[in-house]
PDB file of C-alpha atoms in Angstrom:
ATOM      1  CA  UNK Z   1      57.393 -45.257 -55.300  1.00 52.00           C
ATOM      2  CA  UNK Z   2      55.765 -48.285 -53.566  1.00 58.00           C
ATOM      3  CA  UNK Z   3      54.794 -52.069 -54.946  1.00 53.00           C
ATOM      4  CA  UNK Z   4      52.581 -53.836 -53.693  1.00 55.00           C
ATOM      5  CA  UNK Z   5      53.462 -57.357 -52.591  1.00 55.00           C
ATOM      6  CA  UNK Z   6      52.258 -61.239 -54.628  1.00 60.00           C
ATOM      7  CA  UNK Z   7      50.681 -61.096 -50.710  1.00 67.00           C
ATOM      8  CA  UNK Z   8      50.246 -65.422 -48.573  1.00 87.00           C
ATOM      9  CA  UNK Z   9      47.593 -63.799 -47.289  1.00 94.00           C
ATOM     10  CA  UNK Z  10      44.558 -62.609 -48.685  1.00 95.00           C
ATOM     11  CA  UNK Z  11      41.241 -61.797 -47.213  1.00 97.00           C
ATOM     12  CA  UNK Z  12      37.837 -60.443 -48.062  1.00 96.00           C
ATOM     13  CA  UNK Z  13      35.271 -57.204 -46.044  1.00 94.00           C
ATOM     14  CA  UNK Z  14      33.380 -60.538 -43.833  1.00 93.00           C
ATOM     15  CA  UNK Z  15      36.332 -61.493 -42.573  1.00 94.00           C
ATOM     16  CA  UNK Z  16      37.671 -57.969 -41.240  1.00 94.00           C
ATOM     17  CA  UNK Z  17      34.949 -58.322 -39.412  1.00 91.00           C
ATOM     18  CA  UNK Z  18      35.679 -61.466 -38.078  1.00 89.00           C
ATOM     19  CA  UNK Z  19      38.533 -60.093 -37.658  1.00 90.00           C
ATOM     20  CA  UNK Z  20      38.257 -56.682 -35.474  1.00 89.00           C
ATOM     21  CA  UNK Z  21      35.261 -54.626 -34.190  1.00 85.00           C
ATOM     22  CA  UNK Z  22      34.602 -51.818 -36.610  1.00 89.00           C
ATOM     23  CA  UNK Z  23      31.399 -51.414 -38.693  1.00 89.00           C
ATOM     24  CA  UNK Z  24      30.160 -49.248 -42.140  1.00 89.00           C
ATOM     25  CA  UNK Z  25      29.961 -46.887 -42.388  1.00 90.00           C
ATOM     26  CA  UNK Z  26      33.369 -46.759 -40.546  1.00 93.00           C
ATOM     27  CA  UNK Z  27      35.067 -49.675 -41.428  1.00 96.00           C
ATOM     28  CA  UNK Z  28      38.152 -47.859 -43.602  1.00 97.00           C
ATOM     29  CA  UNK Z  29      39.652 -51.452 -44.695  1.00 98.00           C
ATOM     30  CA  UNK Z  30      38.221 -53.173 -47.428  1.00 98.00           C
ATOM     31  CA  UNK Z  31      40.399 -56.311 -47.687  1.00 97.00           C
ATOM     32  CA  UNK Z  32      44.002 -57.175 -46.353  1.00 98.00           C
ATOM     33  CA  UNK Z  33      46.140 -57.871 -49.462  1.00 97.00           C
ATOM     34  CA  UNK Z  34      49.178 -59.682 -48.197  1.00 97.00           C
ATOM     35  CA  UNK Z  35      50.420 -60.390 -43.828  1.00 97.00           C
ATOM     36  CA  UNK Z  36      53.733 -61.831 -42.550  1.00 95.00           C
ATOM     37  CA  UNK Z  37      53.874 -63.609 -39.135  1.00 95.00           C
ATOM     38  CA  UNK Z  38      58.065 -62.159 -38.973  1.00 93.00           C
ATOM     39  CA  UNK Z  39      59.825 -59.646 -36.606  1.00 93.00           C
ATOM     40  CA  UNK Z  40      58.867 -57.178 -37.688  1.00 95.00           C
ATOM     41  CA  UNK Z  41      55.306 -58.583 -38.567  1.00 97.00           C
ATOM     42  CA  UNK Z  42      53.534 -56.344 -41.502  1.00 97.00           C
ATOM     43  CA  UNK Z  43      50.019 -55.877 -43.002  1.00 98.00           C
ATOM     44  CA  UNK Z  44      49.793 -54.789 -46.519  1.00 98.00           C
ATOM     45  CA  UNK Z  45      45.573 -54.160 -46.612  1.00 98.00           C
ATOM     46  CA  UNK Z  46      42.808 -50.831 -49.075  1.00 98.00           C
ATOM     47  CA  UNK Z  47      40.269 -49.274 -49.248  1.00 98.00           C
ATOM     48  CA  UNK Z  48      37.974 -48.394 -52.572  1.00 98.00           C
ATOM     49  CA  UNK Z  49      37.289 -44.775 -52.112  1.00 97.00           C
ATOM     50  CA  UNK Z  50      33.840 -44.295 -53.942  1.00 95.00           C
ATOM     51  CA  UNK Z  51      32.136 -41.038 -55.350  1.00 93.00           C
ATOM     52  CA  UNK Z  52      28.958 -42.564 -52.181  1.00 92.00           C
ATOM     53  CA  UNK Z  53      31.220 -42.112 -49.236  1.00 92.00           C
ATOM     54  CA  UNK Z  54      28.533 -40.015 -47.635  1.00 89.00           C
ATOM     55  CA  UNK Z  55      31.707 -38.252 -46.362  1.00 91.00           C
ATOM     56  CA  UNK Z  56      31.943 -36.427 -49.262  1.00 90.00           C
ATOM     57  CA  UNK Z  57      28.741 -34.358 -49.133  1.00 89.00           C
ATOM     58  CA  UNK Z  58      30.024 -31.544 -46.878  1.00 90.00           C
ATOM     59  CA  UNK Z  59      34.621 -32.591 -47.818  1.00 90.00           C
ATOM     60  CA  UNK Z  60      34.079 -30.704 -49.357  1.00 89.00           C
ATOM     61  CA  UNK Z  61      30.736 -29.142 -51.334  1.00 87.00           C
ATOM     62  CA  UNK Z  62      32.498 -28.914 -55.165  1.00 88.00           C
ATOM     63  CA  UNK Z  63      35.865 -29.811 -54.031  1.00 92.00           C
ATOM     64  CA  UNK Z  64      35.125 -34.318 -52.722  1.00 94.00           C
ATOM     65  CA  UNK Z  65      38.378 -34.713 -50.891  1.00 96.00           C
ATOM     66  CA  UNK Z  66      38.824 -37.961 -48.878  1.00 97.00           C
ATOM     67  CA  UNK Z  67      39.088 -36.943 -44.553  1.00 96.00           C
ATOM     68  CA  UNK Z  68      43.355 -37.099 -43.319  1.00 96.00           C
ATOM     69  CA  UNK Z  69      41.380 -38.277 -40.759  1.00 95.00           C
ATOM     70  CA  UNK Z  70      39.825 -41.451 -42.628  1.00 97.00           C
ATOM     71  CA  UNK Z  71      43.113 -43.017 -44.134  1.00 98.00           C
ATOM     72  CA  UNK Z  72      44.540 -42.304 -40.384  1.00 96.00           C
ATOM     73  CA  UNK Z  73      41.712 -43.956 -39.054  1.00 95.00           C
ATOM     74  CA  UNK Z  74      42.320 -47.301 -41.928  1.00 97.00           C
ATOM     75  CA  UNK Z  75      45.469 -47.033 -40.738  1.00 96.00           C
ATOM     76  CA  UNK Z  76      45.003 -47.640 -37.694  1.00 94.00           C
ATOM     77  CA  UNK Z  77      41.835 -50.347 -38.396  1.00 95.00           C
ATOM     78  CA  UNK Z  78      45.177 -52.230 -39.813  1.00 96.00           C
ATOM     79  CA  UNK Z  79      47.280 -52.238 -37.086  1.00 94.00           C
ATOM     80  CA  UNK Z  80      44.449 -53.812 -34.951  1.00 92.00           C
ATOM     81  CA  UNK Z  81      44.398 -56.663 -38.152  1.00 95.00           C
ATOM     82  CA  UNK Z  82      47.896 -56.772 -37.787  1.00 95.00           C
ATOM     83  CA  UNK Z  83      47.880 -56.796 -33.709  1.00 92.00           C
ATOM     84  CA  UNK Z  84      45.208 -59.667 -34.401  1.00 91.00           C
ATOM     85  CA  UNK Z  85      47.051 -61.843 -36.389  1.00 94.00           C
ATOM     86  CA  UNK Z  86      49.908 -61.671 -34.952  1.00 93.00           C
ATOM     87  CA  UNK Z  87      47.890 -63.169 -32.693  1.00 89.00           C
ATOM     88  CA  UNK Z  88      46.788 -65.711 -33.330  1.00 90.00           C
ATOM     89  CA  UNK Z  89      49.732 -66.814 -35.037  1.00 92.00           C
ATOM     90  CA  UNK Z  90      51.777 -66.740 -31.691  1.00 90.00           C
ATOM     91  CA  UNK Z  91      48.790 -68.748 -29.521  1.00 87.00           C
ATOM     92  CA  UNK Z  92      48.814 -71.742 -32.816  1.00 87.00           C
ATOM     93  CA  UNK Z  93      52.891 -72.114 -32.759  1.00 90.00           C
ATOM     94  CA  UNK Z  94      53.006 -71.711 -28.900  1.00 90.00           C
ATOM     95  CA  UNK Z  95      50.060 -74.710 -29.393  1.00 86.00           C
ATOM     96  CA  UNK Z  96      52.748 -76.451 -31.574  1.00 90.00           C
ATOM     97  CA  UNK Z  97      51.240 -75.635 -34.795  1.00 87.00           C
ATOM     98  CA  UNK Z  98      52.249 -73.667 -37.158  1.00 90.00           C
ATOM     99  CA  UNK Z  99      50.770 -69.723 -38.806  1.00 89.00           C
ATOM    100  CA  UNK Z 100      50.799 -71.125 -42.006  1.00 90.00           C
ATOM    101  CA  UNK Z 101      47.448 -73.814 -40.500  1.00 89.00           C
ATOM    102  CA  UNK Z 102      46.043 -70.507 -39.593  1.00 89.00           C
ATOM    103  CA  UNK Z 103      46.647 -68.760 -42.242  1.00 92.00           C
ATOM    104  CA  UNK Z 104      44.594 -71.663 -44.811  1.00 91.00           C
ATOM    105  CA  UNK Z 105      42.031 -71.116 -42.203  1.00 91.00           C
ATOM    106  CA  UNK Z 106      41.552 -68.000 -42.105  1.00 93.00           C
ATOM    107  CA  UNK Z 107      41.992 -67.688 -46.746  1.00 93.00           C
ATOM    108  CA  UNK Z 108      39.449 -71.437 -46.739  1.00 93.00           C
ATOM    109  CA  UNK Z 109      36.756 -69.303 -44.337  1.00 92.00           C
ATOM    110  CA  UNK Z 110      36.952 -66.728 -46.587  1.00 94.00           C
ATOM    111  CA  UNK Z 111      36.719 -68.664 -49.789  1.00 94.00           C
ATOM    112  CA  UNK Z 112      32.912 -69.575 -47.457  1.00 93.00           C
ATOM    113  CA  UNK Z 113      32.334 -65.825 -47.259  1.00 92.00           C
ATOM    114  CA  UNK Z 114      33.628 -66.107 -51.302  1.00 93.00           C
ATOM    115  CA  UNK Z 115      30.906 -68.824 -51.841  1.00 94.00           C
ATOM    116  CA  UNK Z 116      33.868 -70.130 -53.368  1.00 93.00           C
ATOM    117  CA  UNK Z 117      34.183 -73.309 -55.162  1.00 93.00           C
ATOM    118  CA  UNK Z 118      37.285 -74.438 -53.139  1.00 92.00           C
ATOM    119  CA  UNK Z 119      35.762 -73.747 -49.482  1.00 93.00           C
ATOM    120  CA  UNK Z 120      35.827 -76.900 -47.784  1.00 91.00           C
ATOM    121  CA  UNK Z 121      33.389 -77.547 -45.424  1.00 88.00           C
ATOM    122  CA  UNK Z 122      35.975 -78.751 -42.567  1.00 80.00           C
ATOM    123  CA  UNK Z 123      36.555 -77.612 -39.384  1.00 76.00           C
ATOM    124  CA  UNK Z 124      38.084 -74.965 -37.833  1.00 73.00           C
ATOM    125  CA  UNK Z 125      41.621 -74.924 -35.524  1.00 71.00           C
ATOM    126  CA  UNK Z 126      40.749 -74.095 -31.992  1.00 70.00           C
ATOM    127  CA  UNK Z 127      41.827 -70.899 -32.717  1.00 62.00           C
ATOM    128  CA  UNK Z 128      39.570 -69.828 -35.363  1.00 70.00           C
ATOM    129  CA  UNK Z 129      36.910 -71.278 -33.863  1.00 66.00           C
ATOM    130  CA  UNK Z 130      35.027 -68.109 -31.341  1.00 59.00           C
ATOM    131  CA  UNK Z 131      35.774 -66.033 -33.824  1.00 67.00           C
ATOM    132  CA  UNK Z 132      32.336 -64.366 -34.807  1.00 56.00           C
ATOM    133  CA  UNK Z 133      30.949 -61.218 -35.728  1.00 48.00           C
ATOM    134  CA  UNK Z 134      32.463 -58.461 -32.951  1.00 45.00           C
ATOM    135  CA  UNK Z 135      34.687 -61.178 -30.385  1.00 50.00           C
ATOM    136  CA  UNK Z 136      37.828 -59.124 -32.177  1.00 50.00           C
ATOM    137  CA  UNK Z 137      39.313 -58.749 -28.375  1.00 55.00           C
ATOM    138  CA  UNK Z 138      41.530 -56.211 -28.922  1.00 60.00           C
ATOM    139  CA  UNK Z 139      41.884 -52.150 -29.900  1.00 63.00           C
ATOM    140  CA  UNK Z 140      44.381 -49.287 -29.725  1.00 66.00           C
ATOM    141  CA  UNK Z 141      43.974 -46.261 -28.512  1.00 70.00           C
ATOM    142  CA  UNK Z 142      46.548 -43.986 -30.335  1.00 67.00           C
ATOM    143  CA  UNK Z 143      48.541 -41.252 -30.558  1.00 87.00           C
ATOM    144  CA  UNK Z 144      49.412 -40.503 -34.337  1.00 90.00           C
ATOM    145  CA  UNK Z 145      52.460 -38.391 -36.101  1.00 95.00           C
ATOM    146  CA  UNK Z 146      51.549 -38.839 -39.996  1.00 96.00           C
ATOM    147  CA  UNK Z 147      52.356 -36.266 -42.826  1.00 97.00           C
ATOM    148  CA  UNK Z 148      49.535 -36.089 -45.027  1.00 97.00           C
ATOM    149  CA  UNK Z 149      51.151 -35.784 -48.778  1.00 98.00           C
ATOM    150  CA  UNK Z 150      48.619 -36.125 -51.011  1.00 97.00           C
ATOM    151  CA  UNK Z 151      44.671 -35.738 -50.566  1.00 96.00           C
ATOM    152  CA  UNK Z 152      43.387 -39.299 -51.560  1.00 97.00           C
ATOM    153  CA  UNK Z 153      39.962 -37.891 -53.437  1.00 96.00           C
ATOM    154  CA  UNK Z 154      37.147 -40.230 -54.722  1.00 96.00           C
ATOM    155  CA  UNK Z 155      37.593 -42.597 -57.430  1.00 95.00           C
ATOM    156  CA  UNK Z 156      41.198 -44.361 -56.487  1.00 97.00           C
ATOM    157  CA  UNK Z 157      41.669 -47.001 -54.352  1.00 98.00           C
ATOM    158  CA  UNK Z 158      44.355 -46.252 -50.202  1.00 98.00           C
ATOM    159  CA  UNK Z 159      46.142 -48.800 -49.744  1.00 98.00           C
ATOM    160  CA  UNK Z 160      47.964 -49.209 -45.677  1.00 98.00           C
ATOM    161  CA  UNK Z 161      51.041 -50.183 -45.204  1.00 98.00           C
ATOM    162  CA  UNK Z 162      51.385 -51.178 -41.485  1.00 98.00           C
ATOM    163  CA  UNK Z 163      53.888 -52.355 -39.311  1.00 98.00           C
ATOM    164  CA  UNK Z 164      54.479 -53.556 -36.004  1.00 97.00           C
ATOM    165  CA  UNK Z 165      57.731 -51.667 -34.855  1.00 96.00           C
ATOM    166  CA  UNK Z 166      58.044 -51.701 -31.109  1.00 95.00           C
ATOM    167  CA  UNK Z 167      56.197 -53.564 -27.955  1.00 91.00           C
ATOM    168  CA  UNK Z 168      56.554 -52.605 -24.760  1.00 89.00           C
ATOM    169  CA  UNK Z 169      54.172 -55.159 -22.139  1.00 85.00           C
ATOM    170  CA  UNK Z 170      50.269 -53.578 -23.617  1.00 86.00           C
ATOM    171  CA  UNK Z 171      52.280 -50.904 -25.554  1.00 91.00           C
ATOM    172  CA  UNK Z 172      53.298 -51.148 -29.636  1.00 93.00           C
ATOM    173  CA  UNK Z 173      53.902 -48.526 -32.206  1.00 95.00           C
ATOM    174  CA  UNK Z 174      54.118 -49.004 -35.924  1.00 96.00           C
ATOM    175  CA  UNK Z 175      55.591 -47.355 -38.761  1.00 97.00           C
ATOM    176  CA  UNK Z 176      52.055 -46.047 -41.123  1.00 97.00           C
ATOM    177  CA  UNK Z 177      52.144 -45.081 -44.834  1.00 98.00           C
ATOM    178  CA  UNK Z 178      49.665 -44.988 -47.763  1.00 98.00           C
ATOM    179  CA  UNK Z 179      49.350 -45.104 -51.337  1.00 98.00           C
ATOM    180  CA  UNK Z 180      47.488 -44.240 -54.139  1.00 98.00           C
ATOM    181  CA  UNK Z 181      48.835 -45.383 -57.519  1.00 96.00           C
ATOM    182  CA  UNK Z 182      52.296 -45.581 -55.813  1.00 96.00           C
ATOM    183  CA  UNK Z 183      52.271 -42.009 -54.674  1.00 97.00           C
ATOM    184  CA  UNK Z 184      52.146 -41.156 -51.238  1.00 98.00           C
ATOM    185  CA  UNK Z 185      49.341 -39.534 -49.593  1.00 98.00           C
ATOM    186  CA  UNK Z 186      49.896 -40.523 -45.378  1.00 98.00           C
ATOM    187  CA  UNK Z 187      53.492 -41.891 -43.934  1.00 98.00           C
ATOM    188  CA  UNK Z 188      53.844 -41.358 -40.704  1.00 97.00           C
ATOM    189  CA  UNK Z 189      54.398 -43.799 -37.179  1.00 96.00           C
ATOM    190  CA  UNK Z 190      51.113 -44.553 -34.494  1.00 95.00           C
ATOM    191  CA  UNK Z 191      51.323 -45.490 -30.434  1.00 94.00           C
ATOM    192  CA  UNK Z 192      48.979 -46.870 -28.351  1.00 90.00           C
ATOM    193  CA  UNK Z 193      47.534 -49.819 -25.264  1.00 87.00           C
ATOM    194  CA  UNK Z 194      46.181 -52.473 -26.802  1.00 83.00           C
ATOM    195  CA  UNK Z 195      42.696 -52.511 -24.688  1.00 76.00           C
ATOM    196  CA  UNK Z 196      40.251 -55.791 -24.082  1.00 69.00           C
ATOM    197  CA  UNK Z 197      37.091 -54.848 -25.133  1.00 63.00           C
ATOM    198  CA  UNK Z 198      34.715 -54.833 -22.314  1.00 60.00           C
ATOM    199  CA  UNK Z 199      31.717 -56.271 -22.289  1.00 59.00           C
ATOM    200  CA  UNK Z 200      29.068 -54.947 -21.944  1.00 50.00           C
ATOM    201  CA  UNK Z 201      25.694 -56.078 -19.558  1.00 50.00           C
TER     202      UNK Z 201
END
């Protein structure tokens, strides 16, 4: 059984949309619960599964089951978030700053989106000033080796745990696990490539 960590970086859904290009109904991450800029980098995230998801209309009538392909997609999107956050922290340190500065700025911006009274309207660090909806610079085209261990049903919280285990140039490999109430529902690895987003006319 896997325990959720206390979390040193927690971000809500609006921040997810700033960091990665995915959008609803195909955005499979509701929030980041923890990110560790260490060796290896790790992320914890989650998504709430509700009965009003459109997928349940056909998968399956009378017996709603969350499609395994969507659990796989959520793990992949968590991997993209992990890459983006890792890059932001690495670039901050290259400029003489610290990863904690990026954490603080991201969390402050998240408080603003939540209308939280702790939000401080102050300039963003240069690294974050370019973050806008759809401005993420990386995507992962993946080969997936996952085992699905238990069904996922409506009404649950699906927790993602992803770790960057290897990186060779633009090739990346993650270990990935998904849990419901501490019970594993999927486990395996994701291998892919870091790709620049194309500039459309």
